[in-house]
Amino acid sequence: MKRSRIIIAVFLSMFLAMPCAFAGVEKLKRAEFELHVGPAFPLGNFGKKAFSGYSGGGDAYRLQYHGARVGVSYGLAFQYYAHSRWGVLIMFNGHSNKVKANPFSTYLPKSSWETSSKGKWSEFMAMAGLTFRCSLLDRLVFSARAYMGYAHLVAPFYSSELQRNKSTYTYRLKSSSDANFGYGAGVGLKFLVSRGFHLDLRCDYMGAVPFYFRRVKSTVLMENPALSAQEPMEVESSRNTFHENFNMLNLVFGFTVAF
């Protein structure tokens, strides 16, 4: 985690050190509406395989969260420059990341749990902040921005199966969600096709105060064709609390309509 933050800080410092030719900025329009989409790279523990935080015991329902794969970031932003170089922005951004999981057999060596279905991490942010721009070349503009606001994270659903003695055991960890304080910063390059239309390349770091998933229910169900019961029988049930650190690096492409 510390190494990832150092890399991000160095990346931002390199961009901020670029020389700016301020004369060309006055030709740009004051209001900008931006759409963007691109890959989202999870950082730190958030990107570790799910269930890698397991500690002690031998029960499937005690396994942990994490497990975000490289996913998709998408969103829109409105920016208004009261000054030729400085302005304010409102931004709405979402993330969708499928999950990667260690096999349960890692923790249950005498069994063979198989992950049969799993959901995805979904995240939404509504942010406000400050933005800055300056011209590098005739049609190339550098921009930087920092923002904070509302963040909401939805945890995935997991389901796995184990075959033993003609019985099928199904483990289920329910989905959960939580809202918290989010923040971020990024830099970008704009290529001016015209004064009113720009092509964009952006790199943003987004994070949030750790999300707190309370009393998430997990169950183990057993089904045996030899038994008369029509519905699977619940053999284990537990409620657990999880803390998840959301950290994401986005590399997005898009366009801006200026007016």
GROMACS .gro file of C-alpha atoms in nm:
model
  259
    1MET     CA    1   0.000   0.000   0.000
    2LYS     CA    2   0.280   0.242   0.092
    3ARG     CA    3   0.464   0.165  -0.233
    4SER     CA    4   0.148   0.233  -0.438
    5ARG     CA    5   0.105   0.574  -0.278
    6ILE     CA    6   0.468   0.664  -0.346
    7ILE     CA    7   0.428   0.572  -0.715
    8ILE     CA    8   0.113   0.784  -0.740
    9ALA     CA    9   0.280   1.081  -0.568
   10VAL     CA   10   0.578   1.063  -0.805
   11PHE     CA   11   0.345   1.039  -1.106
   12LEU     CA   12   0.150   1.347  -1.000
   13SER     CA   13   0.467   1.542  -0.919
   14MET     CA   14   0.608   1.477  -1.267
   15PHE     CA   15   0.296   1.617  -1.431
   16LEU     CA   16   0.275   1.916  -1.201
   17ALA     CA   17   0.635   1.999  -1.282
   18MET     CA   18   0.555   2.047  -1.651
   19PRO     CA   19   0.604   2.402  -1.777
   20CYS     CA   20   0.285   2.582  -1.866
   21ALA     CA   21   0.233   2.842  -2.135
   22PHE     CA   22  -0.040   3.051  -1.979
   23ALA     CA   23  -0.103   3.273  -2.279
   24GLY     CA   24  -0.308   3.016  -2.468
   25VAL     CA   25  -0.552   2.941  -2.184
   26GLU     CA   26  -0.748   3.263  -2.233
   27LYS     CA   27  -0.872   3.126  -2.566
   28LEU     CA   28  -1.052   2.836  -2.396
   29LYS     CA   29  -1.417   2.849  -2.300
   30ARG     CA   30  -1.523   2.875  -1.937
   31ALA     CA   31  -1.769   2.584  -1.905
   32GLU     CA   32  -1.683   2.221  -1.984
   33PHE     CA   33  -1.890   1.903  -1.978
   34GLU     CA   34  -1.679   1.585  -1.974
   35LEU     CA   35  -1.759   1.215  -2.028
   36HIS     CA   36  -1.497   0.947  -1.959
   37VAL     CA   37  -1.449   0.569  -1.934
   38GLY     CA   38  -1.147   0.341  -1.889
   39PRO     CA   39  -0.976   0.072  -1.681
   40ALA     CA   40  -0.974   0.090  -1.299
   41PHE     CA   41  -0.683  -0.069  -1.112
   42PRO     CA   42  -0.744  -0.168  -0.746
   43LEU     CA   43  -0.460  -0.086  -0.505
   44GLY     CA   44  -0.343  -0.235  -0.175
   45ASN     CA   45  -0.551  -0.495   0.009
   46PHE     CA   46  -0.853  -0.416  -0.208
   47GLY     CA   47  -0.677  -0.588  -0.499
   48LYS     CA   48  -0.571  -0.899  -0.306
   49LYS     CA   49  -0.750  -1.226  -0.373
   50ALA     CA   50  -1.070  -1.270  -0.176
   51PHE     CA   51  -1.039  -1.489   0.135
   52SER     CA   52  -0.664  -1.413   0.159
   53GLY     CA   53  -0.735  -1.254   0.497
   54TYR     CA   54  -0.852  -1.579   0.653
   55SER     CA   55  -0.731  -1.636   1.009
   56GLY     CA   56  -0.758  -1.960   1.206
   57GLY     CA   57  -1.026  -2.225   1.227
   58GLY     CA   58  -1.155  -2.432   0.940
   59ASP     CA   59  -1.500  -2.297   0.855
   60ALA     CA   60  -1.581  -2.150   0.516
   61TYR     CA   61  -1.803  -1.880   0.664
   62ARG     CA   62  -1.500  -1.724   0.840
   63LEU     CA   63  -1.331  -1.624   0.514
   64GLN     CA   64  -1.281  -1.258   0.424
   65TYR     CA   65  -1.361  -0.998   0.157
   66HIS     CA   66  -1.120  -0.815  -0.087
   67GLY     CA   67  -1.072  -0.967  -0.432
   68ALA     CA   68  -1.126  -0.678  -0.676
   69ARG     CA   69  -0.999  -0.743  -1.029
   70VAL     CA   70  -0.904  -0.473  -1.278
   71GLY     CA   71  -1.240  -0.324  -1.369
   72VAL     CA   72  -1.406  -0.027  -1.536
   73SER     CA   73  -1.430   0.336  -1.428
   74TYR     CA   74  -1.689   0.563  -1.588
   75GLY     CA   75  -1.838   0.901  -1.517
   76LEU     CA   76  -1.907   1.259  -1.607
   77ALA     CA   77  -1.792   1.597  -1.479
   78PHE     CA   78  -1.897   1.959  -1.512
   79GLN     CA   79  -1.625   2.224  -1.477
   80TYR     CA   80  -1.662   2.601  -1.468
   81TYR     CA   81  -1.359   2.834  -1.482
   82ALA     CA   82  -1.432   3.169  -1.316
   83HIS     CA   83  -1.065   3.245  -1.385
   84SER     CA   84  -0.892   3.145  -1.709
   85ARG     CA   85  -0.688   2.882  -1.523
   86TRP     CA   86  -0.876   2.805  -1.200
   87GLY     CA   87  -1.224   2.664  -1.164
   88VAL     CA   88  -1.464   2.440  -0.974
   89LEU     CA   89  -1.600   2.100  -1.070
   90ILE     CA   90  -1.883   1.861  -0.988
   91MET     CA   91  -1.816   1.498  -1.077
   92PHE     CA   92  -2.009   1.171  -1.069
   93ASN     CA   93  -1.803   0.855  -1.101
   94GLY     CA   94  -1.868   0.481  -1.085
   95HIS     CA   95  -1.658   0.165  -1.068
   96SER     CA   96  -1.737  -0.196  -1.151
   97ASN     CA   97  -1.483  -0.466  -1.061
   98LYS     CA   98  -1.535  -0.840  -1.088
   99VAL     CA   99  -1.379  -1.050  -0.812
  100LYS     CA  100  -1.093  -1.297  -0.787
  101ALA     CA  101  -1.096  -1.555  -0.507
  102ASN     CA  102  -0.863  -1.812  -0.359
  103PRO     CA  103  -1.017  -2.161  -0.373
  104PHE     CA  104  -1.169  -2.265  -0.043
  105SER     CA  105  -0.959  -2.582  -0.052
  106THR     CA  106  -0.660  -2.361   0.041
  107TYR     CA  107  -0.810  -2.340   0.389
  108LEU     CA  108  -0.997  -2.672   0.389
  109PRO     CA  109  -0.731  -2.915   0.261
  110LYS     CA  110  -0.948  -3.223   0.311
  111SER     CA  111  -1.235  -3.073   0.116
  112SER     CA  112  -1.288  -2.936  -0.235
  113TRP     CA  113  -1.505  -2.627  -0.221
  114GLU     CA  114  -1.559  -2.484  -0.570
  115THR     CA  115  -1.665  -2.124  -0.620
  116SER     CA  116  -1.969  -2.156  -0.843
  117SER     CA  117  -2.078  -1.794  -0.863
  118LYS     CA  118  -1.955  -1.458  -0.745
  119GLY     CA  119  -2.069  -1.103  -0.794
  120LYS     CA  120  -1.874  -0.782  -0.836
  121TRP     CA  121  -1.767  -0.476  -0.642
  122SER     CA  122  -1.976  -0.172  -0.741
  123GLU     CA  123  -1.893   0.180  -0.629
  124PHE     CA  124  -2.045   0.525  -0.686
  125MET     CA  125  -1.902   0.868  -0.599
  126ALA     CA  126  -2.054   1.219  -0.610
  127MET     CA  127  -1.772   1.473  -0.566
  128ALA     CA  128  -1.697   1.845  -0.576
  129GLY     CA  129  -1.363   2.022  -0.586
  130LEU     CA  130  -1.116   2.253  -0.759
  131THR     CA  131  -0.959   2.224  -1.104
  132PHE     CA  132  -0.663   2.389  -1.278
  133ARG     CA  133  -0.555   2.408  -1.644
  134CYS     CA  134  -0.271   2.548  -1.852
  135SER     CA  135  -0.155   2.522  -2.212
  136LEU     CA  136   0.149   2.310  -2.296
  137LEU     CA  137   0.134   2.346  -2.674
  138ASP     CA  138  -0.096   2.513  -2.922
  139ARG     CA  139  -0.362   2.240  -2.897
  140LEU     CA  140  -0.249   2.053  -2.585
  141VAL     CA  141  -0.376   2.152  -2.238
  142PHE     CA  142  -0.266   2.011  -1.902
  143SER     CA  143  -0.521   1.993  -1.619
  144ALA     CA  144  -0.519   1.890  -1.254
  145ARG     CA  145  -0.800   1.856  -1.003
  146ALA     CA  146  -0.873   1.752  -0.645
  147TYR     CA  147  -1.215   1.667  -0.502
  148MET     CA  148  -1.407   1.509  -0.213
  149GLY     CA  149  -1.761   1.404  -0.131
  150TYR     CA  150  -1.995   1.105  -0.108
  151ALA     CA  151  -1.888   0.746  -0.179
  152HIS     CA  152  -2.099   0.427  -0.172
  153LEU     CA  153  -1.957   0.074  -0.205
  154VAL     CA  154  -2.153  -0.248  -0.270
  155ALA     CA  155  -1.980  -0.576  -0.179
  156PRO     CA  156  -2.014  -0.886  -0.399
  157PHE     CA  157  -2.214  -1.202  -0.334
  158TYR     CA  158  -2.025  -1.533  -0.311
  159SER     CA  159  -2.158  -1.886  -0.354
  160SER     CA  160  -1.953  -2.208  -0.341
  161GLU     CA  161  -2.025  -2.579  -0.329
  162LEU     CA  162  -1.875  -2.887  -0.167
  163GLN     CA  163  -1.964  -3.249  -0.250
  164ARG     CA  164  -1.930  -3.492   0.043
  165ASN     CA  165  -2.093  -3.830   0.116
  166LYS     CA  166  -2.359  -3.786  -0.154
  167SER     CA  167  -2.456  -3.451   0.000
  168THR     CA  168  -2.412  -3.107  -0.155
  169TYR     CA  169  -2.306  -2.827   0.079
  170THR     CA  170  -2.356  -2.471  -0.045
  171TYR     CA  171  -2.178  -2.177   0.119
  172ARG     CA  172  -2.327  -1.830   0.066
  173LEU     CA  173  -2.190  -1.493   0.171
  174LYS     CA  174  -2.451  -1.222   0.113
  175SER     CA  175  -2.390  -0.888  -0.054
  176SER     CA  176  -2.376  -0.572   0.158
  177SER     CA  177  -2.329  -0.198   0.109
  178ASP     CA  178  -2.209   0.107   0.298
  179ALA     CA  179  -2.169   0.482   0.238
  180ASN     CA  180  -1.875   0.693   0.352
  181PHE     CA  181  -1.653   0.995   0.279
  182GLY     CA  182  -1.462   0.977  -0.050
  183TYR     CA  183  -1.180   1.179  -0.202
  184GLY     CA  184  -0.950   1.188  -0.503
  185ALA     CA  185  -0.707   1.379  -0.723
  186GLY     CA  186  -0.583   1.348  -1.078
  187VAL     CA  187  -0.412   1.496  -1.378
  188GLY     CA  188  -0.498   1.495  -1.746
  189LEU     CA  189  -0.418   1.604  -2.097
  190LYS     CA  190  -0.668   1.760  -2.335
  191PHE     CA  191  -0.622   1.771  -2.711
  192LEU     CA  192  -0.822   2.057  -2.858
  193VAL     CA  193  -0.996   1.942  -3.175
  194SER     CA  194  -1.167   2.281  -3.158
  195ARG     CA  195  -1.244   2.536  -2.889
  196GLY     CA  196  -1.572   2.357  -2.824
  197PHE     CA  197  -1.457   1.993  -2.842
  198HIS     CA  198  -1.161   1.824  -2.668
  199LEU     CA  199  -1.027   1.467  -2.651
  200ASP     CA  200  -0.912   1.369  -2.301
  201LEU     CA  201  -0.667   1.134  -2.130
  202ARG     CA  202  -0.684   1.132  -1.749
  203CYS     CA  203  -0.521   0.953  -1.456
  204ASP     CA  204  -0.702   0.976  -1.120
  205TYR     CA  205  -0.649   0.825  -0.777
  206MET     CA  206  -0.972   0.769  -0.580
  207GLY     CA  207  -1.010   0.649  -0.224
  208ALA     CA  208  -1.245   0.658   0.073
  209VAL     CA  209  -1.260   0.624   0.449
  210PRO     CA  210  -1.276   0.244   0.515
  211PHE     CA  211  -1.621   0.103   0.446
  212TYR     CA  212  -1.789  -0.081   0.731
  213PHE     CA  213  -2.006  -0.379   0.638
  214ARG     CA  214  -2.212  -0.472   0.945
  215ARG     CA  215  -2.346  -0.818   1.031
  216VAL     CA  216  -2.310  -0.968   0.686
  217LYS     CA  217  -2.487  -1.305   0.687
  218SER     CA  218  -2.322  -1.625   0.568
  219THR     CA  219  -2.485  -1.967   0.560
  220VAL     CA  220  -2.398  -2.327   0.478
  221LEU     CA  221  -2.685  -2.532   0.333
  222MET     CA  222  -2.695  -2.911   0.288
  223GLU     CA  223  -2.895  -3.097   0.024
  224ASN     CA  224  -2.913  -3.478   0.003
  225PRO     CA  225  -3.135  -3.662  -0.251
  226ALA     CA  226  -3.179  -3.946  -0.002
  227LEU     CA  227  -3.351  -3.715   0.249
  228SER     CA  228  -3.720  -3.637   0.224
  229ALA     CA  229  -3.676  -3.263   0.277
  230GLN     CA  230  -3.764  -3.065  -0.038
  231GLU     CA  231  -3.560  -2.759   0.056
  232PRO     CA  232  -3.187  -2.751   0.143
  233MET     CA  233  -3.127  -2.766   0.518
  234GLU     CA  234  -2.930  -2.490   0.688
  235VAL     CA  235  -2.644  -2.642   0.885
  236GLU     CA  236  -2.440  -2.331   0.965
  237SER     CA  237  -2.521  -1.962   0.998
  238SER     CA  238  -2.305  -1.667   1.098
  239ARG     CA  239  -2.299  -1.287   1.085
  240ASN     CA  240  -1.967  -1.112   1.041
  241THR     CA  241  -1.838  -0.754   1.024
  242PHE     CA  242  -1.591  -0.645   0.755
  243HIS     CA  243  -1.383  -0.331   0.702
  244GLU     CA  244  -1.280  -0.269   0.341
  245ASN     CA  245  -1.029  -0.012   0.219
  246PHE     CA  246  -1.126   0.121  -0.124
  247ASN     CA  247  -0.828   0.248  -0.326
  248MET     CA  248  -0.838   0.279  -0.704
  249LEU     CA  249  -0.620   0.416  -0.984
  250ASN     CA  250  -0.816   0.509  -1.298
  251LEU     CA  251  -0.678   0.560  -1.647
  252VAL     CA  252  -0.970   0.699  -1.846
  253PHE     CA  253  -1.034   0.829  -2.195
  254GLY     CA  254  -1.312   1.060  -2.301
  255PHE     CA  255  -1.419   1.385  -2.459
  256THR     CA  256  -1.520   1.732  -2.344
  257VAL     CA  257  -1.782   1.963  -2.487
  258ALA     CA  258  -1.697   2.326  -2.400
  259PHE     CA  259  -1.936   2.622  -2.415
   0.00000   0.00000   0.00000
